[in-house]
JSON list of C-alpha atoms and ligand atoms in Angstrom, two decimals:
[
{"chain": "U", "resi": 20, "resn": "MET", "atom": "CA", "xyz": [-29.70, -152.90, 61.17]},
{"chain": "U", "resi": 21, "resn": "THR", "atom": "CA", "xyz": [-31.08, -150.52, 58.54]},
{"chain": "U", "resi": 22, "resn": "ILE", "atom": "CA", "xyz": [-30.67, -150.86, 54.79]},
{"chain": "U", "resi": 23, "resn": "PHE", "atom": "CA", "xyz": [-28.20, -147.97, 54.89]},
{"chain": "U", "resi": 24, "resn": "ALA", "atom": "CA", "xyz": [-26.16, -149.60, 57.66]},
{"chain": "U", "resi": 25, "resn": "LYS", "atom": "CA", "xyz": [-25.96, -152.71, 55.48]},
{"chain": "U", "resi": 26, "resn": "ILE", "atom": "CA", "xyz": [-24.86, -150.61, 52.49]},
{"chain": "U", "resi": 27, "resn": "ILE", "atom": "CA", "xyz": [-22.23, -148.88, 54.64]},
{"chain": "U", "resi": 28, "resn": "ALA", "atom": "CA", "xyz": [-21.01, -152.25, 55.90]},
{"chain": "U", "resi": 29, "resn": "GLY", "atom": "CA", "xyz": [-20.79, -153.54, 52.32]},
{"chain": "U", "resi": 30, "resn": "GLU", "atom": "CA", "xyz": [-23.45, -156.18, 52.97]},
{"chain": "U", "resi": 31, "resn": "LEU", "atom": "CA", "xyz": [-25.73, -154.66, 50.34]},
{"chain": "U", "resi": 32, "resn": "PRO", "atom": "CA", "xyz": [-24.58, -153.16, 47.02]},
{"chain": "U", "resi": 33, "resn": "SER", "atom": "CA", "xyz": [-25.03, -149.52, 46.08]},
{"chain": "U", "resi": 34, "resn": "ASN", "atom": "CA", "xyz": [-24.14, -147.29, 43.18]},
{"chain": "U", "resi": 35, "resn": "LYS", "atom": "CA", "xyz": [-21.49, -145.25, 45.00]},
{"chain": "U", "resi": 36, "resn": "ILE", "atom": "CA", "xyz": [-20.64, -141.66, 44.19]},
{"chain": "U", "resi": 37, "resn": "TYR", "atom": "CA", "xyz": [-18.27, -140.79, 47.02]},
{"chain": "U", "resi": 38, "resn": "GLU", "atom": "CA", "xyz": [-16.98, -142.51, 50.13]},
{"chain": "U", "resi": 39, "resn": "ASP", "atom": "CA", "xyz": [-14.52, -141.74, 52.87]},
{"chain": "U", "resi": 40, "resn": "ASP", "atom": "CA", "xyz": [-14.12, -142.70, 56.52]},
{"chain": "U", "resi": 41, "resn": "TYR", "atom": "CA", "xyz": [-17.06, -140.56, 57.66]},
{"chain": "U", "resi": 42, "resn": "ILE", "atom": "CA", "xyz": [-19.70, -140.44, 54.95]},
{"chain": "U", "resi": 43, "resn": "LEU", "atom": "CA", "xyz": [-21.04, -142.35, 51.97]},
{"chain": "U", "resi": 44, "resn": "ALA", "atom": "CA", "xyz": [-22.92, -140.96, 48.97]},
{"chain": "U", "resi": 45, "resn": "PHE", "atom": "CA", "xyz": [-24.77, -143.21, 46.55]},
{"chain": "U", "resi": 46, "resn": "HIS", "atom": "CA", "xyz": [-27.56, -143.02, 43.99]},
{"chain": "U", "resi": 47, "resn": "ASP", "atom": "CA", "xyz": [-31.11, -143.49, 45.25]},
{"chain": "U", "resi": 48, "resn": "ILE", "atom": "CA", "xyz": [-32.59, -146.76, 44.03]},
{"chain": "U", "resi": 49, "resn": "ASN", "atom": "CA", "xyz": [-35.90, -145.05, 43.22]},
{"chain": "U", "resi": 50, "resn": "PRO", "atom": "CA", "xyz": [-34.94, -141.61, 41.88]},
{"chain": "U", "resi": 51, "resn": "GLU", "atom": "CA", "xyz": [-37.41, -138.73, 42.12]},
{"chain": "U", "resi": 52, "resn": "ALA", "atom": "CA", "xyz": [-35.38, -136.46, 39.84]},
{"chain": "U", "resi": 53, "resn": "LYS", "atom": "CA", "xyz": [-32.84, -137.02, 37.06]},
{"chain": "U", "resi": 54, "resn": "ILE", "atom": "CA", "xyz": [-30.16, -136.90, 39.72]},
{"chain": "U", "resi": 55, "resn": "HIS", "atom": "CA", "xyz": [-31.15, -138.25, 43.12]},
{"chain": "U", "resi": 56, "resn": "ALA", "atom": "CA", "xyz": [-28.36, -139.11, 45.49]},
{"chain": "U", "resi": 57, "resn": "LEU", "atom": "CA", "xyz": [-28.27, -139.89, 49.18]},
{"chain": "U", "resi": 58, "resn": "VAL", "atom": "CA", "xyz": [-25.56, -138.83, 51.60]},
{"chain": "U", "resi": 59, "resn": "VAL", "atom": "CA", "xyz": [-25.30, -140.69, 54.88]},
{"chain": "U", "resi": 60, "resn": "PRO", "atom": "CA", "xyz": [-23.01, -140.38, 57.87]},
{"chain": "U", "resi": 61, "resn": "LYS", "atom": "CA", "xyz": [-21.35, -143.74, 58.46]},
{"chain": "U", "resi": 62, "resn": "PRO", "atom": "CA", "xyz": [-21.94, -143.86, 62.25]},
{"chain": "U", "resi": 63, "resn": "THR", "atom": "CA", "xyz": [-25.32, -145.46, 62.86]},
{"chain": "U", "resi": 64, "resn": "HIS", "atom": "CA", "xyz": [-26.47, -143.74, 66.04]},
{"chain": "U", "resi": 65, "resn": "LEU", "atom": "CA", "xyz": [-28.39, -140.91, 64.33]},
{"chain": "U", "resi": 66, "resn": "GLU", "atom": "CA", "xyz": [-31.86, -141.91, 63.21]},
{"chain": "U", "resi": 67, "resn": "ARG", "atom": "CA", "xyz": [-33.30, -138.43, 62.82]},
{"chain": "U", "resi": 68, "resn": "ILE", "atom": "CA", "xyz": [-32.44, -134.77, 63.15]},
{"chain": "U", "resi": 69, "resn": "GLN", "atom": "CA", "xyz": [-33.42, -134.62, 66.81]},
{"chain": "U", "resi": 70, "resn": "ASP", "atom": "CA", "xyz": [-30.78, -137.21, 67.60]},
{"chain": "U", "resi": 71, "resn": "VAL", "atom": "CA", "xyz": [-28.04, -134.80, 66.55]},
{"chain": "U", "resi": 72, "resn": "THR", "atom": "CA", "xyz": [-26.11, -133.30, 69.47]},
{"chain": "U", "resi": 73, "resn": "ILE", "atom": "CA", "xyz": [-23.06, -131.10, 69.79]},
{"chain": "U", "resi": 74, "resn": "ASP", "atom": "CA", "xyz": [-21.01, -134.31, 69.82]},
{"chain": "U", "resi": 75, "resn": "ASP", "atom": "CA", "xyz": [-22.05, -134.81, 66.20]},
{"chain": "U", "resi": 76, "resn": "ALA", "atom": "CA", "xyz": [-21.20, -131.26, 65.12]},
{"chain": "U", "resi": 77, "resn": "ALA", "atom": "CA", "xyz": [-17.98, -132.20, 63.38]},
{"chain": "U", "resi": 78, "resn": "LEU", "atom": "CA", "xyz": [-19.54, -135.16, 61.60]},
{"chain": "U", "resi": 79, "resn": "ILE", "atom": "CA", "xyz": [-22.60, -133.29, 60.36]},
{"chain": "U", "resi": 80, "resn": "GLY", "atom": "CA", "xyz": [-20.59, -130.20, 59.49]},
{"chain": "U", "resi": 81, "resn": "TYR", "atom": "CA", "xyz": [-18.17, -132.37, 57.57]},
{"chain": "U", "resi": 82, "resn": "LEU", "atom": "CA", "xyz": [-21.02, -134.06, 55.70]},
{"chain": "U", "resi": 83, "resn": "MET", "atom": "CA", "xyz": [-22.57, -130.71, 54.78]},
{"chain": "U", "resi": 84, "resn": "GLY", "atom": "CA", "xyz": [-19.21, -129.39, 53.65]},
{"chain": "U", "resi": 85, "resn": "LYS", "atom": "CA", "xyz": [-18.77, -132.37, 51.33]},
{"chain": "U", "resi": 86, "resn": "ILE", "atom": "CA", "xyz": [-22.10, -131.92, 49.56]},
{"chain": "U", "resi": 87, "resn": "PRO", "atom": "CA", "xyz": [-20.74, -129.42, 46.97]},
{"chain": "U", "resi": 88, "resn": "HIS", "atom": "CA", "xyz": [-17.98, -131.90, 46.14]},
{"chain": "U", "resi": 89, "resn": "ILE", "atom": "CA", "xyz": [-20.54, -134.67, 45.72]},
{"chain": "U", "resi": 90, "resn": "ALA", "atom": "CA", "xyz": [-22.66, -132.31, 43.57]},
{"chain": "U", "resi": 91, "resn": "THR", "atom": "CA", "xyz": [-19.57, -131.63, 41.47]},
{"chain": "U", "resi": 92, "resn": "LEU", "atom": "CA", "xyz": [-19.02, -135.36, 40.98]},
{"chain": "U", "resi": 93, "resn": "LEU", "atom": "CA", "xyz": [-22.65, -135.56, 39.88]},
{"chain": "U", "resi": 94, "resn": "GLY", "atom": "CA", "xyz": [-22.19, -132.63, 37.49]},
{"chain": "U", "resi": 95, "resn": "ILE", "atom": "CA", "xyz": [-24.86, -130.48, 39.13]},
{"chain": "U", "resi": 96, "resn": "ASN", "atom": "CA", "xyz": [-22.86, -128.10, 41.29]},
{"chain": "U", "resi": 97, "resn": "GLU", "atom": "CA", "xyz": [-23.27, -125.23, 38.81]},
{"chain": "U", "resi": 98, "resn": "THR", "atom": "CA", "xyz": [-26.90, -125.86, 37.85]},
{"chain": "U", "resi": 99, "resn": "GLY", "atom": "CA", "xyz": [-28.06, -126.12, 41.44]},
{"chain": "U", "resi": 100, "resn": "TYR", "atom": "CA", "xyz": [-29.58, -128.82, 43.55]},
{"chain": "U", "resi": 101, "resn": "ARG", "atom": "CA", "xyz": [-31.88, -129.35, 46.48]},
{"chain": "U", "resi": 102, "resn": "VAL", "atom": "CA", "xyz": [-30.93, -131.01, 49.76]},
{"chain": "U", "resi": 103, "resn": "ILE", "atom": "CA", "xyz": [-33.76, -132.58, 51.74]},
{"chain": "U", "resi": 104, "resn": "THR", "atom": "CA", "xyz": [-34.03, -134.56, 54.93]},
{"chain": "U", "resi": 105, "resn": "ASN", "atom": "CA", "xyz": [-37.18, -136.40, 55.82]},
{"chain": "U", "resi": 106, "resn": "ASN", "atom": "CA", "xyz": [-37.56, -136.26, 59.57]},
{"chain": "U", "resi": 107, "resn": "GLY", "atom": "CA", "xyz": [-40.11, -138.97, 60.12]},
{"chain": "U", "resi": 108, "resn": "GLY", "atom": "CA", "xyz": [-43.36, -138.42, 61.96]},
{"chain": "U", "resi": 109, "resn": "GLU", "atom": "CA", "xyz": [-47.11, -138.26, 61.52]},
{"chain": "U", "resi": 110, "resn": "HIS", "atom": "CA", "xyz": [-46.86, -135.94, 58.51]},
{"chain": "U", "resi": 111, "resn": "VAL", "atom": "CA", "xyz": [-43.63, -137.06, 56.87]},
{"chain": "U", "resi": 112, "resn": "THR", "atom": "CA", "xyz": [-42.62, -140.51, 55.79]},
{"chain": "U", "resi": 113, "resn": "GLN", "atom": "CA", "xyz": [-39.08, -141.52, 56.60]},
{"chain": "U", "resi": 114, "resn": "GLU", "atom": "CA", "xyz": [-38.51, -144.92, 55.12]},
{"chain": "U", "resi": 115, "resn": "VAL", "atom": "CA", "xyz": [-35.04, -145.49, 56.50]},
{"chain": "U", "resi": 116, "resn": "PRO", "atom": "CA", "xyz": [-34.29, -144.60, 60.17]},
{"chain": "U", "resi": 117, "resn": "HIS", "atom": "CA", "xyz": [-30.69, -143.60, 59.54]},
{"chain": "U", "resi": 118, "resn": "LEU", "atom": "CA", "xyz": [-30.14, -139.86, 59.13]},
{"chain": "U", "resi": 119, "resn": "HIS", "atom": "CA", "xyz": [-29.58, -139.04, 55.48]},
{"chain": "U", "resi": 120, "resn": "PHE", "atom": "CA", "xyz": [-29.74, -136.17, 53.04]},
{"chain": "U", "resi": 121, "resn": "HIS", "atom": "CA", "xyz": [-31.32, -136.39, 49.61]},
{"chain": "U", "resi": 122, "resn": "ILE", "atom": "CA", "xyz": [-29.57, -134.43, 46.84]},
{"chain": "U", "resi": 123, "resn": "LEU", "atom": "CA", "xyz": [-31.91, -133.73, 43.94]},
{"chain": "U", "resi": 124, "resn": "GLY", "atom": "CA", "xyz": [-31.09, -131.99, 40.67]},
{"chain": "U", "resi": 125, "resn": "GLY", "atom": "CA", "xyz": [-30.15, -132.53, 37.07]},
{"chain": "U", "resi": 126, "resn": "GLU", "atom": "CA", "xyz": [-33.37, -130.95, 35.82]},
{"chain": "U", "resi": 127, "resn": "LEU", "atom": "CA", "xyz": [-35.64, -128.04, 36.65]},
{"chain": "U", "resi": 128, "resn": "LEU", "atom": "CA", "xyz": [-37.27, -128.67, 40.02]},
{"chain": "U", "resi": 129, "resn": "GLY", "atom": "CA", "xyz": [-40.54, -127.08, 41.05]},
{"chain": "U", "resi": 130, "resn": "ASP", "atom": "CA", "xyz": [-41.35, -125.24, 44.24]},
{"chain": "U", "resi": 131, "resn": "LYS", "atom": "CA", "xyz": [-41.71, -128.58, 45.95]},
{"chain": "U", "resi": 132, "resn": "LEU", "atom": "CA", "xyz": [-39.79, -131.84, 45.73]},
{"chain": "U", "resi": 133, "resn": "ALA", "atom": "CA", "xyz": [-41.35, -133.11, 42.49]},
{"chain": "U", "resi": 134, "resn": "PRO", "atom": "CA", "xyz": [-39.66, -132.22, 39.20]},
{"chain": "U", "resi": 135, "resn": "VAL", "atom": "CA", "xyz": [-41.47, -129.83, 36.84]},
{"chain": "U", "resi": 136, "resn": "ASN", "atom": "CA", "xyz": [-43.05, -131.83, 34.01]},
{"chain": "V", "resi": 6, "resn": "LIG", "atom": "P1", "xyz": [-36.53, -141.56, 53.31]},
{"chain": "V", "resi": 6, "resn": "LIG", "atom": "O1", "xyz": [-38.00, -141.76, 53.08]},
{"chain": "V", "resi": 6, "resn": "LIG", "atom": "O2", "xyz": [-36.06, -142.41, 54.45]},
{"chain": "V", "resi": 6, "resn": "LIG", "atom": "O3", "xyz": [-36.15, -140.11, 53.47]},
{"chain": "V", "resi": 6, "resn": "LIG", "atom": "O4", "xyz": [-35.82, -142.00, 51.99]},
{"chain": "V", "resi": 6, "resn": "LIG", "atom": "C1", "xyz": [-35.21, -143.25, 51.87]},
{"chain": "V", "resi": 6, "resn": "LIG", "atom": "C2", "xyz": [-34.69, -143.33, 50.45]},
{"chain": "V", "resi": 6, "resn": "LIG", "atom": "O5", "xyz": [-33.89, -144.49, 50.35]},
{"chain": "V", "resi": 6, "resn": "LIG", "atom": "C3", "xyz": [-35.80, -143.45, 49.39]},
{"chain": "V", "resi": 6, "resn": "LIG", "atom": "O6", "xyz": [-35.68, -142.39, 48.45]},
{"chain": "V", "resi": 6, "resn": "LIG", "atom": "C4", "xyz": [-35.54, -144.81, 48.76]},
{"chain": "V", "resi": 6, "resn": "LIG", "atom": "O7", "xyz": [-35.77, -144.84, 47.36]},
{"chain": "V", "resi": 6, "resn": "LIG", "atom": "C5", "xyz": [-34.09, -145.09, 49.09]},
{"chain": "V", "resi": 6, "resn": "LIG", "atom": "N1", "xyz": [-33.75, -146.48, 49.24]},
{"chain": "V", "resi": 6, "resn": "LIG", "atom": "C6", "xyz": [-34.42, -147.41, 49.95]},
{"chain": "V", "resi": 6, "resn": "LIG", "atom": "N2", "xyz": [-33.80, -148.60, 49.90]},
{"chain": "V", "resi": 6, "resn": "LIG", "atom": "C7", "xyz": [-32.70, -148.41, 49.14]},
{"chain": "V", "resi": 6, "resn": "LIG", "atom": "C8", "xyz": [-31.63, -149.27, 48.72]},
{"chain": "V", "resi": 6, "resn": "LIG", "atom": "O8", "xyz": [-31.58, -150.46, 49.05]},
{"chain": "V", "resi": 6, "resn": "LIG", "atom": "N3", "xyz": [-30.66, -148.72, 47.95]},
{"chain": "V", "resi": 6, "resn": "LIG", "atom": "C9", "xyz": [-30.69, -147.41, 47.58]},
{"chain": "V", "resi": 6, "resn": "LIG", "atom": "N4", "xyz": [-29.68, -146.97, 46.82]},
{"chain": "V", "resi": 6, "resn": "LIG", "atom": "N5", "xyz": [-31.66, -146.57, 47.96]},
{"chain": "V", "resi": 6, "resn": "LIG", "atom": "C10", "xyz": [-32.66, -147.07, 48.73]}
]
């Protein structure tokens, strides 16, 4: 069971932003920008992007469609934000093997993930 599965199950606490039957959004414990949220689908069968099939189309489409609402709750829908997924492999670290989307914003972001200092 991943950390995110435990958060979804309520076995671990999180700083929740939005929750419904299909997705959960919460603040990242180790933020890399002023606003750093995570959005996860509640079903646990998707570890990475390549696990997504047509059977998940509604779930993933729903999640994507909710991101502007989550950004609005975070107060960053107008100023813009970045959505990132780490698809783990030799070149990219994916700490948690449960598909999730990082939402970063709240300050000026550079060309890459790191905020501009
Ligand atoms: P990944 O590398 O898998 O794309 O990112 C995992 C993210 O989950 C990291 O940004 C990390 O800070 C965050 N994270 C790891 N454990 C926890 C936790 O227990 N609670 C919260 N809120 N975030 C976590």
